[in-house]
Amino acid sequence: MSSQAPKLGHAYASLPERFYSPAKAANFPDAKLIEVNDHLAEELGIDPDWLRSIAGLGLISGLDPPSNAKPVAQVYAGHQFGGFVPRLGDGRAILMGEMRGYDIHLKGTGPTEFSRNGDGKSALGPVIREYLVSEAMHALGVPTTRALAAVTTGESVIRQFGPEPGGIFTRVARSHTRVGTLQYFAAQQDTEALEILTRHCIDHMYPDAEGALGLLEKVIARQAELVAHWMSLGFIHGVMNTDNCAISGDTIDYGPCAFMDTFHPRCVFSSIDRQGRYSWENQAKIAHWNLTRLAETLLPLIDKDVEKAKEKAQSALTQFAPEFRSEYLRRFRAKLGLKDGSESFINTTLSHMADTGKDFTIFFSKLTKLAQGDASGDYFKNDWLTSWRAEGKADAHLMRANNPVLIPRNHQVQNAIQQAYEGDFSLFRRLLEAWKNPFTEQPEFSDLEKPPTESERVRETFCGT
Ligand code: AMP
Ligand code: MG
C-alpha cells in the first residue's frame, strides 16, 4: 500500500453537470483530527498513516484536498414528512470522489449551492453520534454507511441551544443516490437524466438488475430486509424522508435516530416527529410509501405504455409486504430461538414486553442466557415463559447470534458527546471499542449493558442541523 494521497475516482462527478454543483469546503485552518477508522481506510486502499498525516487532514477537513479530488454537492429532492420539496441537495456536505467504488463524502464543510438558509456546517455532536452509531450498526450486521474519520473544526456553530463546537464527518457509502435523487429529475420531467441515473445505479450497485423495473424490485427487496433488521434491534431511524432513503438499501443519515431502551411499538425520539410518523412500528409502512414514490419516478422507464408501467410497478410493490414479513418473522424467531415460532407468539411477546415495560435488548439478552443455561428465568413472567417453552426447544446458538449484548444506547452516545464538548474523547473511543463486538459478552464493558437510570434516560433526539 502506498503512503501517497488516495487516487480518487469520479464515477458520479462524471455524470452530466445537472447532477451536482461544484463545491468547495470552507476554510478551517484550526481543524484537528479526532479519529480515523484505520481498518476501513485499509479496505478502501487508503493508507491510514497518510490519513492521519497533515496531508490526510487536508482531505478530511476539506481544507486542502488532494489534487485529484473533485468536490461536488449532489442535487436531490425529497418528501419530508410527506411533503414534497423539489430541491434539497447536499446543503452541508460534499462528495470528494470515490475509492474502490465507495463515496468519500464530507459532512459539515460549509455552504454549497444547496444550503438555502443553513450554514452548511455541522456541530460536533452529530459527528460523534453518526460515527458511533453507524460503526455500531455495521458491527451489528446492518447494511449502513460507514465512518472513515472525524475532525473538530476549531470554530463554533450556532444551534438551537447556543454555540457548539463544529466538526466534520467523513462518511463512506456505496452510493449517496437516494429515492429523492430520482425524484428530483422526475419532478423536472427530465427522462434523459432519469435514464442515466437508473443506468448508473444498476451498473454500480445492482449489475444483475434488468432495467428500471429490475432496479425497483431490487431496492424493494433491500429496503424490506433493512427495515426488518432495524426493527429486530429496536432501531428507530427517526427521519425516513425519501431523501434519506438510499437506493443501495443501506442505512443513511443518522440524525435523530435511536435504539429503544424500554420497548414500545409507538416509540419515537425525534423532536420534530410530533405525529409519530416514523415510530418503530411504522417503519415498514413508511418504507413502502417511500418505495411507492420511487416507483412513480421510474414509471416512464418501466414501460412506454403508462397503464402497463403502473401495473408492473404495482406488482413489484406488492412484493414488499411479504418480503418484509418473512424477514421480520425470521429475525424475531431467531431472537426467540424458535425456528418455527408462531407469528402470534411473537406478537404476544412484544405486547407482553410493552405492557411490562421491558428493556428491548436486555429482555432478549437474558433470554439467551437462560437458553444457554447461564441464568435463571426470574426476570420473566411465568405465564410467558411457559408459552415460550411450549413453542419448541430454543436454539441458544441462534439466539446468541441475533441478540446483541450491547447496543449504542442513547444516553451513552449523549455522554460521549458531552465529554467531547469538554475536549475529552476517551468515552467516544471506549464506546467505539466496545461496540465493535456487540454480540460478545465483554467483562470489561459490562457496565455498558445497563439501561439508563430515570435521570439518564434520553427522551428526545434532535437533527442537530
Ligand atoms: P437531513 O435532515 O440531514 O436529511 O437534511 C435535510 C436537508 O437539509 C438536506 O438538503 C441538507 O443538506 C440540509 N441541511 C441540513 N443541515 C444543514 C445546514 N446546517 N446547512 C445547510 N443545509 C443543511
Ligand atoms: Mg439527509
Short mmCIF file of C-alpha atoms and ligand atoms in Angstrom, two decimals:
data_model
loop_
_atom_site.label_atom_id
_atom_site.label_comp_id
_atom_site.label_asym_id
_atom_site.label_seq_id
_atom_site.Cartn_x
_atom_site.Cartn_y
_atom_site.Cartn_z
CA MET A 1 0.00 0.00 0.00
CA SER A 2 1.37 3.40 -0.91
CA SER A 3 1.65 6.28 1.51
CA GLN A 4 0.54 8.57 -1.25
CA ALA A 5 -2.65 10.53 -1.43
CA PRO A 6 -5.51 8.24 -2.44
CA LYS A 7 -6.36 8.12 -6.12
CA LEU A 8 -9.94 9.21 -6.13
CA GLY A 9 -12.29 8.09 -8.87
CA HIS A 10 -15.18 10.19 -10.12
CA ALA A 11 -17.93 7.99 -11.45
CA TYR A 12 -20.61 10.30 -10.00
CA ALA A 13 -18.94 13.56 -10.90
CA SER A 14 -18.55 12.25 -14.46
CA LEU A 15 -22.32 12.25 -14.84
CA PRO A 16 -23.84 15.28 -16.60
CA GLU A 17 -23.43 18.61 -14.81
CA ARG A 18 -27.04 18.88 -13.78
CA PHE A 19 -26.47 16.03 -11.28
CA TYR A 20 -24.35 18.17 -8.96
CA SER A 21 -22.84 21.51 -8.33
CA PRO A 22 -19.09 22.05 -7.93
CA ALA A 23 -18.34 22.80 -4.31
CA LYS A 24 -15.53 23.97 -2.11
CA ALA A 25 -15.08 23.42 1.60
CA ALA A 26 -14.96 26.46 3.85
CA ASN A 27 -11.63 27.35 5.36
CA PHE A 28 -10.98 25.53 8.65
CA PRO A 29 -7.34 26.33 9.46
CA ASP A 30 -7.69 25.05 13.01
CA ALA A 31 -9.17 21.67 12.12
CA LYS A 32 -7.85 18.84 14.26
CA LEU A 33 -8.11 15.13 13.87
CA ILE A 34 -10.33 13.22 16.30
CA GLU A 35 -10.34 9.77 14.81
CA VAL A 36 -9.51 7.73 11.75
CA ASN A 37 -11.03 4.32 11.05
CA ASP A 38 -7.81 2.51 10.14
CA HIS A 39 -9.47 -0.72 9.24
CA LEU A 40 -11.95 0.88 6.86
CA ALA A 41 -9.20 3.06 5.36
CA GLU A 42 -7.23 -0.08 4.54
CA GLU A 43 -10.27 -1.72 2.99
CA LEU A 44 -10.62 1.29 0.75
CA GLY A 45 -6.96 1.25 -0.21
CA ILE A 46 -6.16 4.41 1.72
CA ASP A 47 -3.04 4.38 3.86
CA PRO A 48 -4.23 5.10 7.44
CA ASP A 49 -0.90 6.78 8.19
CA TRP A 50 -1.42 9.10 5.28
CA LEU A 51 -4.95 9.82 6.53
CA ARG A 52 -3.53 10.73 9.94
CA SER A 53 -0.88 12.99 8.40
CA ILE A 54 -1.18 16.71 7.68
CA ALA A 55 -1.90 15.81 4.06
CA GLY A 56 -4.69 13.47 5.21
CA LEU A 57 -6.15 16.22 7.36
CA GLY A 58 -6.23 18.34 4.20
CA LEU A 59 -8.67 15.81 2.74
CA ILE A 60 -10.89 15.12 5.74
CA SER A 61 -11.17 18.77 6.73
CA GLY A 62 -11.71 19.76 3.11
CA LEU A 63 -9.06 22.46 3.57
CA ASP A 64 -6.51 21.09 1.15
CA PRO A 65 -7.91 18.13 -0.78
CA PRO A 66 -5.55 16.09 -2.95
CA SER A 67 -5.25 17.48 -6.47
CA ASN A 68 -7.29 14.57 -7.82
CA ALA A 69 -10.34 15.39 -5.68
CA LYS A 70 -13.35 16.81 -7.48
CA PRO A 71 -15.60 18.19 -4.74
CA VAL A 72 -19.25 18.34 -5.68
CA ALA A 73 -22.55 18.79 -3.85
CA GLN A 74 -25.16 16.33 -5.14
CA VAL A 75 -28.60 17.52 -6.12
CA TYR A 76 -31.74 15.78 -4.86
CA ALA A 77 -35.34 16.40 -3.92
CA GLY A 78 -37.39 14.62 -1.29
CA HIS A 79 -40.60 14.12 0.58
CA GLN A 80 -40.01 15.43 4.07
CA PHE A 81 -42.68 14.21 6.49
CA GLY A 82 -44.91 13.58 3.50
CA GLY A 83 -44.48 16.98 1.81
CA PHE A 84 -42.54 17.22 -1.43
CA VAL A 85 -39.58 19.59 -1.62
CA PRO A 86 -38.46 19.78 -5.26
CA ARG A 87 -34.89 20.84 -4.50
CA LEU A 88 -32.90 19.88 -1.42
CA GLY A 89 -29.40 18.67 -2.31
CA ASP A 90 -26.24 18.48 -0.23
CA GLY A 91 -26.56 21.66 1.79
CA ARG A 92 -23.82 20.76 4.21
CA ALA A 93 -21.88 18.01 2.53
CA ILE A 94 -19.58 17.41 -0.40
CA LEU A 95 -18.53 14.34 -2.31
CA MET A 96 -14.76 14.30 -2.80
CA GLY A 97 -14.65 11.29 -5.10
CA GLU A 98 -14.65 7.53 -4.82
CA MET A 99 -12.22 4.90 -3.59
CA ARG A 100 -12.78 1.35 -4.83
CA GLY A 101 -16.26 2.45 -5.84
CA TYR A 102 -17.13 3.88 -2.40
CA ASP A 103 -18.04 7.54 -1.96
CA ILE A 104 -15.76 9.65 0.23
CA HIS A 105 -18.17 12.26 1.46
CA LEU A 106 -17.58 15.08 3.96
CA LYS A 107 -20.39 16.37 6.13
CA GLY A 108 -20.18 19.82 7.68
CA THR A 109 -17.82 21.56 5.27
CA GLY A 110 -19.73 24.81 4.86
CA PRO A 111 -22.21 26.29 2.40
CA THR A 112 -22.90 24.82 -1.02
CA GLU A 113 -25.32 25.88 -3.71
CA PHE A 114 -27.99 23.89 -1.83
CA SER A 115 -27.57 25.36 1.65
CA ARG A 116 -30.62 27.63 1.48
CA ASN A 117 -30.58 29.40 4.89
CA GLY A 118 -28.30 26.87 6.58
CA ASP A 119 -24.64 27.45 7.38
CA GLY A 120 -23.59 24.20 5.72
CA LYS A 121 -21.72 23.23 8.84
CA SER A 122 -22.11 20.60 11.48
CA ALA A 123 -21.85 20.70 15.23
CA LEU A 124 -19.54 18.18 16.82
CA GLY A 125 -22.43 16.32 18.47
CA PRO A 126 -23.94 14.92 15.26
CA VAL A 127 -20.42 13.99 14.08
CA ILE A 128 -19.75 11.94 17.21
CA ARG A 129 -23.22 10.46 17.01
CA GLU A 130 -23.03 9.37 13.38
CA TYR A 131 -19.52 7.99 13.87
CA LEU A 132 -20.53 5.87 16.85
CA VAL A 133 -23.93 4.72 15.68
CA SER A 134 -23.00 3.93 12.06
CA GLU A 135 -19.99 1.87 13.16
CA ALA A 136 -22.10 0.09 15.78
CA MET A 137 -24.72 -0.67 13.12
CA HIS A 138 -22.02 -2.14 10.92
CA ALA A 139 -20.81 -4.36 13.76
CA LEU A 140 -24.41 -5.41 14.38
CA GLY A 141 -24.50 -6.57 10.77
CA VAL A 142 -26.89 -3.92 9.48
CA PRO A 143 -26.18 -2.52 5.99
CA THR A 144 -25.04 1.03 6.55
CA THR A 145 -22.87 3.91 5.52
CA ARG A 146 -19.59 3.91 7.42
CA ALA A 147 -17.41 6.32 9.36
CA LEU A 148 -13.94 6.96 7.96
CA ALA A 149 -12.85 9.95 10.01
CA ALA A 150 -13.90 12.84 12.22
CA VAL A 151 -12.32 16.20 12.92
CA THR A 152 -13.08 19.26 15.02
CA THR A 153 -13.09 22.48 13.05
CA GLY A 154 -11.90 24.69 15.89
CA GLU A 155 -14.79 27.07 15.34
CA SER A 156 -18.27 27.35 16.81
CA VAL A 157 -21.58 26.89 15.08
CA ILE A 158 -24.82 28.34 16.38
CA ARG A 159 -27.50 25.79 17.08
CA GLN A 160 -30.82 25.58 18.92
CA PHE A 161 -29.28 25.81 22.38
CA GLY A 162 -26.45 28.25 21.56
CA PRO A 163 -22.90 27.94 20.23
CA GLU A 164 -21.43 24.47 19.88
CA PRO A 165 -18.04 23.29 18.68
CA GLY A 166 -18.01 22.41 14.99
CA GLY A 167 -16.97 19.15 13.39
CA ILE A 168 -16.64 17.41 10.05
CA PHE A 169 -17.55 13.81 9.48
CA THR A 170 -16.14 11.70 6.65
CA ARG A 171 -18.77 9.27 5.51
CA VAL A 172 -18.19 6.32 3.25
CA ALA A 173 -21.08 4.88 1.25
CA ARG A 174 -21.57 2.61 -1.70
CA SER A 175 -23.59 5.44 -3.12
CA HIS A 176 -25.37 8.56 -1.95
CA THR A 177 -28.10 8.23 -4.55
CA ARG A 178 -31.41 8.48 -2.77
CA VAL A 179 -35.02 8.00 -3.76
CA GLY A 180 -35.00 11.80 -3.66
CA THR A 181 -32.29 11.99 -6.32
CA LEU A 182 -34.53 10.24 -8.83
CA GLN A 183 -37.48 12.32 -7.62
CA TYR A 184 -35.56 15.49 -8.44
CA PHE A 185 -35.28 14.55 -12.11
CA ALA A 186 -38.77 13.06 -12.28
CA ALA A 187 -40.21 16.33 -10.98
CA GLN A 188 -38.36 18.14 -13.77
CA GLN A 189 -39.68 15.60 -16.28
CA ASP A 190 -36.07 15.04 -17.25
CA THR A 191 -36.42 11.49 -18.53
CA GLU A 192 -32.95 11.52 -20.01
CA ALA A 193 -31.41 12.21 -16.57
CA LEU A 194 -33.62 9.52 -15.05
CA GLU A 195 -32.34 7.04 -17.58
CA ILE A 196 -28.73 7.99 -16.93
CA LEU A 197 -29.15 7.75 -13.17
CA THR A 198 -31.00 4.45 -13.36
CA ARG A 199 -28.23 3.04 -15.52
CA HIS A 200 -25.64 4.40 -13.07
CA CYS A 201 -27.40 2.73 -10.11
CA ILE A 202 -27.69 -0.58 -11.94
CA ASP A 203 -24.07 -0.60 -13.10
CA HIS A 204 -22.79 0.50 -9.72
CA MET A 205 -24.99 -1.42 -7.29
CA TYR A 206 -27.23 -3.95 -8.99
CA PRO A 207 -25.41 -5.24 -12.06
CA ASP A 208 -27.83 -8.13 -12.47
CA ALA A 209 -30.96 -5.97 -12.36
CA GLU A 210 -32.84 -5.81 -15.63
CA GLY A 211 -33.85 -2.28 -16.43
CA ALA A 212 -35.79 0.15 -14.27
CA LEU A 213 -38.29 -2.48 -13.14
CA GLY A 214 -35.45 -4.79 -12.14
CA LEU A 215 -33.86 -1.96 -10.18
CA LEU A 216 -37.14 -1.19 -8.43
CA GLU A 217 -37.56 -4.85 -7.45
CA LYS A 218 -34.04 -4.97 -6.00
CA VAL A 219 -34.49 -1.79 -3.99
CA ILE A 220 -37.83 -3.05 -2.67
CA ALA A 221 -36.21 -6.29 -1.50
CA ARG A 222 -33.27 -4.49 0.13
CA GLN A 223 -35.46 -1.97 1.93
CA ALA A 224 -37.78 -4.71 3.19
CA GLU A 225 -34.80 -6.58 4.64
CA LEU A 226 -33.28 -3.43 6.04
CA VAL A 227 -36.36 -2.29 7.94
CA ALA A 228 -36.96 -5.78 9.35
CA HIS A 229 -33.34 -5.79 10.51
CA TRP A 230 -33.71 -2.35 12.16
CA MET A 231 -36.86 -3.43 13.95
CA SER A 232 -35.29 -6.62 15.23
CA LEU A 233 -32.70 -4.49 17.01
CA GLY A 234 -35.08 -1.86 18.34
CA PHE A 235 -33.66 0.74 15.99
CA ILE A 236 -35.70 3.78 15.02
CA HIS A 237 -34.28 5.73 12.09
CA GLY A 238 -36.26 8.79 13.04
CA VAL A 239 -36.38 10.67 9.75
CA MET A 240 -37.30 8.32 6.93
CA ASN A 241 -37.84 11.07 4.38
CA THR A 242 -37.33 10.00 0.77
CA ASP A 243 -34.08 11.99 0.67
CA ASN A 244 -32.82 9.77 3.49
CA CYS A 245 -33.78 6.53 1.74
CA ALA A 246 -30.76 5.17 -0.15
CA ILE A 247 -31.10 3.23 -3.39
CA SER A 248 -28.31 0.97 -2.09
CA GLY A 249 -30.58 -0.23 0.73
CA ASP A 250 -28.02 0.89 3.30
CA THR A 251 -29.00 2.85 6.38
CA ILE A 252 -28.18 6.50 5.74
CA ASP A 253 -28.40 9.75 7.70
CA TYR A 254 -28.07 9.19 11.41
CA GLY A 255 -29.84 12.31 12.60
CA PRO A 256 -32.40 11.82 15.35
CA CYS A 257 -32.10 8.04 15.19
CA ALA A 258 -32.13 5.98 18.37
CA PHE A 259 -32.17 2.50 19.78
CA MET A 260 -35.06 1.92 22.13
CA ASP A 261 -34.37 1.14 25.74
CA THR A 262 -37.85 0.30 27.08
CA PHE A 263 -39.89 -1.34 24.36
CA HIS A 264 -42.94 0.34 22.96
CA PRO A 265 -44.14 -0.12 19.37
CA ARG A 266 -45.10 3.53 19.04
CA CYS A 267 -41.76 4.72 20.35
CA VAL A 268 -40.47 7.95 18.76
CA PHE A 269 -37.46 10.03 19.74
CA SER A 270 -37.15 12.73 17.13
CA SER A 271 -38.15 16.15 18.46
CA ILE A 272 -39.70 17.05 15.10
CA ASP A 273 -41.74 13.87 14.66
CA ARG A 274 -44.79 15.14 16.51
CA GLN A 275 -47.25 12.77 14.83
CA GLY A 276 -45.17 9.63 15.32
CA ARG A 277 -44.92 9.17 11.56
CA TYR A 278 -41.54 7.45 11.93
CA SER A 279 -42.20 5.41 15.06
CA TRP A 280 -40.71 1.93 15.48
CA GLU A 281 -43.83 0.14 14.27
CA ASN A 282 -44.50 2.49 11.34
CA GLN A 283 -41.17 1.97 9.66
CA ALA A 284 -42.26 -0.76 7.26
CA LYS A 285 -45.32 1.19 6.21
CA ILE A 286 -43.18 4.26 5.59
CA ALA A 287 -40.55 2.31 3.64
CA HIS A 288 -43.38 1.06 1.41
CA TRP A 289 -44.62 4.62 1.00
CA ASN A 290 -41.12 5.75 0.03
CA LEU A 291 -40.77 2.89 -2.43
CA THR A 292 -44.08 3.85 -3.99
CA ARG A 293 -42.59 7.30 -4.58
CA LEU A 294 -39.56 5.58 -6.16
CA ALA A 295 -41.84 3.51 -8.39
CA GLU A 296 -43.60 6.67 -9.57
CA THR A 297 -40.33 8.25 -10.64
CA LEU A 298 -39.38 5.15 -12.63
CA LEU A 299 -42.72 4.76 -14.46
CA PRO A 300 -41.59 6.34 -17.75
CA LEU A 301 -38.65 3.91 -17.86
CA ILE A 302 -40.65 0.82 -16.90
CA ASP A 303 -42.93 0.85 -19.91
CA LYS A 304 -43.83 3.35 -22.62
CA ASP A 305 -47.45 2.44 -22.07
CA VAL A 306 -48.40 4.27 -18.85
CA GLU A 307 -51.02 1.75 -17.80
CA LYS A 308 -48.66 -1.16 -18.32
CA ALA A 309 -45.93 0.67 -16.43
CA LYS A 310 -48.28 1.24 -13.50
CA GLU A 311 -49.33 -2.39 -13.47
CA LYS A 312 -45.74 -3.61 -13.43
CA ALA A 313 -44.71 -1.16 -10.73
CA GLN A 314 -47.75 -2.07 -8.65
CA SER A 315 -46.96 -5.71 -8.91
CA ALA A 316 -43.36 -5.07 -7.79
CA LEU A 317 -44.63 -3.03 -4.83
CA THR A 318 -46.91 -5.83 -3.67
CA GLN A 319 -43.74 -7.84 -3.07
CA PHE A 320 -42.72 -5.52 -0.26
CA ALA A 321 -45.17 -6.74 2.38
CA PRO A 322 -44.41 -10.48 2.08
CA GLU A 323 -40.67 -9.85 1.85
CA PHE A 324 -40.74 -7.64 4.91
CA ARG A 325 -42.95 -10.03 6.83
CA SER A 326 -40.82 -13.04 6.09
CA GLU A 327 -37.64 -11.24 7.17
CA TYR A 328 -39.30 -9.80 10.26
CA LEU A 329 -40.59 -13.21 11.34
CA ARG A 330 -37.28 -14.90 10.58
CA ARG A 331 -35.41 -12.37 12.73
CA PHE A 332 -37.83 -12.46 15.65
CA ARG A 333 -37.97 -16.25 15.57
CA ALA A 334 -34.18 -16.27 15.75
CA LYS A 335 -34.28 -13.86 18.68
CA LEU A 336 -36.60 -16.20 20.50
CA GLY A 337 -34.51 -19.21 19.45
CA LEU A 338 -37.54 -20.75 17.75
CA LYS A 339 -37.06 -21.92 14.20
CA ASP A 340 -40.78 -22.30 13.69
CA GLY A 341 -42.16 -19.97 16.34
CA SER A 342 -45.66 -18.75 15.51
CA GLU A 343 -46.40 -15.21 14.49
CA SER A 344 -49.00 -14.93 17.20
CA PHE A 345 -46.40 -15.84 19.82
CA ILE A 346 -44.07 -13.11 18.52
CA ASN A 347 -46.94 -10.62 18.79
CA THR A 348 -47.80 -11.85 22.27
CA THR A 349 -44.18 -11.44 23.30
CA LEU A 350 -43.99 -7.87 22.02
CA SER A 351 -47.28 -6.93 23.74
CA HIS A 352 -46.03 -8.52 26.92
CA MET A 353 -42.79 -6.55 26.70
CA ALA A 354 -44.66 -3.31 26.12
CA ASP A 355 -47.11 -3.98 28.95
CA THR A 356 -44.39 -4.81 31.43
CA GLY A 357 -42.03 -2.05 30.27
CA LYS A 358 -39.16 -4.38 29.41
CA ASP A 359 -35.88 -3.15 28.02
CA PHE A 360 -35.81 -4.47 24.45
CA THR A 361 -32.15 -5.54 24.44
CA ILE A 362 -31.99 -6.89 27.97
CA PHE A 363 -35.11 -8.99 27.50
CA PHE A 364 -33.60 -10.93 24.60
CA SER A 365 -30.15 -10.96 26.11
CA LYS A 366 -31.43 -12.51 29.34
CA LEU A 367 -33.50 -14.97 27.39
CA THR A 368 -30.38 -16.01 25.51
CA LYS A 369 -28.57 -16.61 28.78
CA LEU A 370 -31.48 -18.64 30.04
CA ALA A 371 -31.38 -20.78 26.90
CA GLN A 372 -27.62 -21.18 27.35
CA GLY A 373 -28.24 -22.41 30.88
CA ASP A 374 -26.36 -19.42 32.33
CA ALA A 375 -29.22 -17.67 34.10
CA SER A 376 -32.46 -18.32 35.89
CA GLY A 377 -35.82 -17.31 34.46
CA ASP A 378 -36.63 -14.93 37.33
CA TYR A 379 -36.68 -11.93 35.03
CA PHE A 380 -39.60 -13.37 33.06
CA LYS A 381 -43.24 -13.79 33.97
CA ASN A 382 -44.11 -17.44 34.48
CA ASP A 383 -47.02 -17.45 32.05
CA TRP A 384 -44.90 -16.04 29.31
CA LEU A 385 -42.05 -18.48 29.99
CA THR A 386 -44.45 -21.39 29.85
CA SER A 387 -45.75 -20.25 26.46
CA TRP A 388 -42.20 -19.73 25.19
CA ARG A 389 -41.23 -23.26 26.19
CA ALA A 390 -44.39 -24.61 24.61
CA GLU A 391 -43.33 -23.13 21.24
CA GLY A 392 -40.44 -25.57 20.93
CA LYS A 393 -36.87 -26.16 22.03
CA ALA A 394 -34.88 -22.91 21.90
CA ASP A 395 -31.70 -22.81 19.87
CA ALA A 396 -29.29 -20.88 22.11
CA HIS A 397 -26.72 -20.57 19.36
CA LEU A 398 -29.20 -18.88 17.03
CA MET A 399 -30.23 -16.56 19.85
CA ARG A 400 -26.65 -15.58 20.63
CA ALA A 401 -26.11 -14.55 17.01
CA ASN A 402 -29.27 -12.45 16.92
CA ASN A 403 -29.47 -10.84 20.35
CA PRO A 404 -26.78 -8.25 20.98
CA VAL A 405 -25.39 -7.76 24.46
CA LEU A 406 -24.54 -4.17 23.65
CA ILE A 407 -26.33 -1.58 21.55
CA PRO A 408 -25.47 2.10 21.19
CA ARG A 409 -27.75 3.39 23.87
CA ASN A 410 -28.80 6.99 23.61
CA HIS A 411 -27.61 8.11 27.00
CA GLN A 412 -24.19 6.62 26.33
CA VAL A 413 -23.93 8.41 22.99
CA GLN A 414 -25.10 11.55 24.74
CA ASN A 415 -22.44 11.20 27.45
CA ALA A 416 -19.75 10.74 24.81
CA ILE A 417 -20.93 13.92 23.09
CA GLN A 418 -20.96 15.81 26.38
CA GLN A 419 -17.39 14.77 27.11
CA ALA A 420 -16.28 15.56 23.57
CA TYR A 421 -17.64 19.09 24.06
CA GLU A 422 -15.26 19.33 27.01
CA GLY A 423 -12.39 18.17 24.79
CA ASP A 424 -12.32 14.63 26.16
CA PHE A 425 -12.72 11.86 23.59
CA SER A 426 -11.99 8.94 25.89
CA LEU A 427 -15.60 7.77 26.23
CA PHE A 428 -16.08 8.13 22.47
CA ARG A 429 -13.10 5.80 21.96
CA ARG A 430 -14.24 3.39 24.65
CA LEU A 431 -17.71 3.07 23.14
CA LEU A 432 -16.23 2.64 19.69
CA GLU A 433 -14.14 -0.25 21.01
CA ALA A 434 -16.97 -1.87 22.98
CA TRP A 435 -19.47 -1.70 20.13
CA LYS A 436 -17.13 -3.47 17.71
CA ASN A 437 -18.27 -6.78 19.25
CA PRO A 438 -21.90 -6.28 20.19
CA PHE A 439 -22.81 -9.98 20.32
CA THR A 440 -20.00 -10.96 22.67
CA GLU A 441 -20.01 -10.65 26.41
CA GLN A 442 -17.05 -8.43 27.24
CA PRO A 443 -16.49 -8.26 31.01
CA GLU A 444 -14.52 -5.00 30.66
CA PHE A 445 -17.59 -3.39 29.10
CA SER A 446 -20.31 -5.00 31.21
CA ASP A 447 -21.24 -1.57 32.66
CA LEU A 448 -22.41 -0.61 29.17
CA GLU A 449 -25.09 -3.29 29.21
CA LYS A 450 -27.11 -1.31 31.73
CA PRO A 451 -30.15 0.63 30.60
CA PRO A 452 -30.31 4.30 31.56
CA THR A 453 -31.48 5.31 35.01
CA GLU A 454 -34.56 7.53 35.09
CA SER A 455 -32.39 10.65 35.17
CA GLU A 456 -30.10 9.41 32.38
CA ARG A 457 -32.91 8.48 30.02
CA VAL A 458 -32.90 10.43 26.75
CA ARG A 459 -36.45 11.12 25.63
CA GLU A 460 -35.87 13.33 22.65
CA THR A 461 -33.29 13.45 19.89
CA PHE A 462 -32.52 16.30 17.52
CA CYS A 463 -31.46 16.53 13.89
CA GLY A 464 -28.74 18.86 15.10
CA THR A 465 -28.73 20.84 11.90
P1 AMP B 1 -31.22 15.99 6.81
O1 AMP B 1 -32.21 16.36 7.83
O2 AMP B 1 -29.84 15.88 7.36
O3 AMP B 1 -31.59 14.82 6.00
O4 AMP B 1 -31.13 17.25 5.81
C1 AMP B 1 -32.21 17.69 5.04
C2 AMP B 1 -31.77 18.80 4.12
O5 AMP B 1 -31.32 19.92 4.88
C3 AMP B 1 -30.59 18.44 3.21
O6 AMP B 1 -30.80 19.09 1.98
C4 AMP B 1 -29.41 19.01 3.95
O7 AMP B 1 -28.33 19.27 3.10
C5 AMP B 1 -30.00 20.28 4.50
N1 AMP B 1 -29.27 20.75 5.70
C6 AMP B 1 -29.24 20.16 6.90
N2 AMP B 1 -28.45 20.85 7.75
C7 AMP B 1 -27.96 21.91 7.07
C8 AMP B 1 -27.09 23.00 7.39
N3 AMP B 1 -26.56 23.14 8.60
N4 AMP B 1 -26.82 23.89 6.41
C9 AMP B 1 -27.36 23.75 5.19
N5 AMP B 1 -28.17 22.77 4.82
C10 AMP B 1 -28.48 21.84 5.74
MG MG B 2 -30.48 13.76 4.73
#
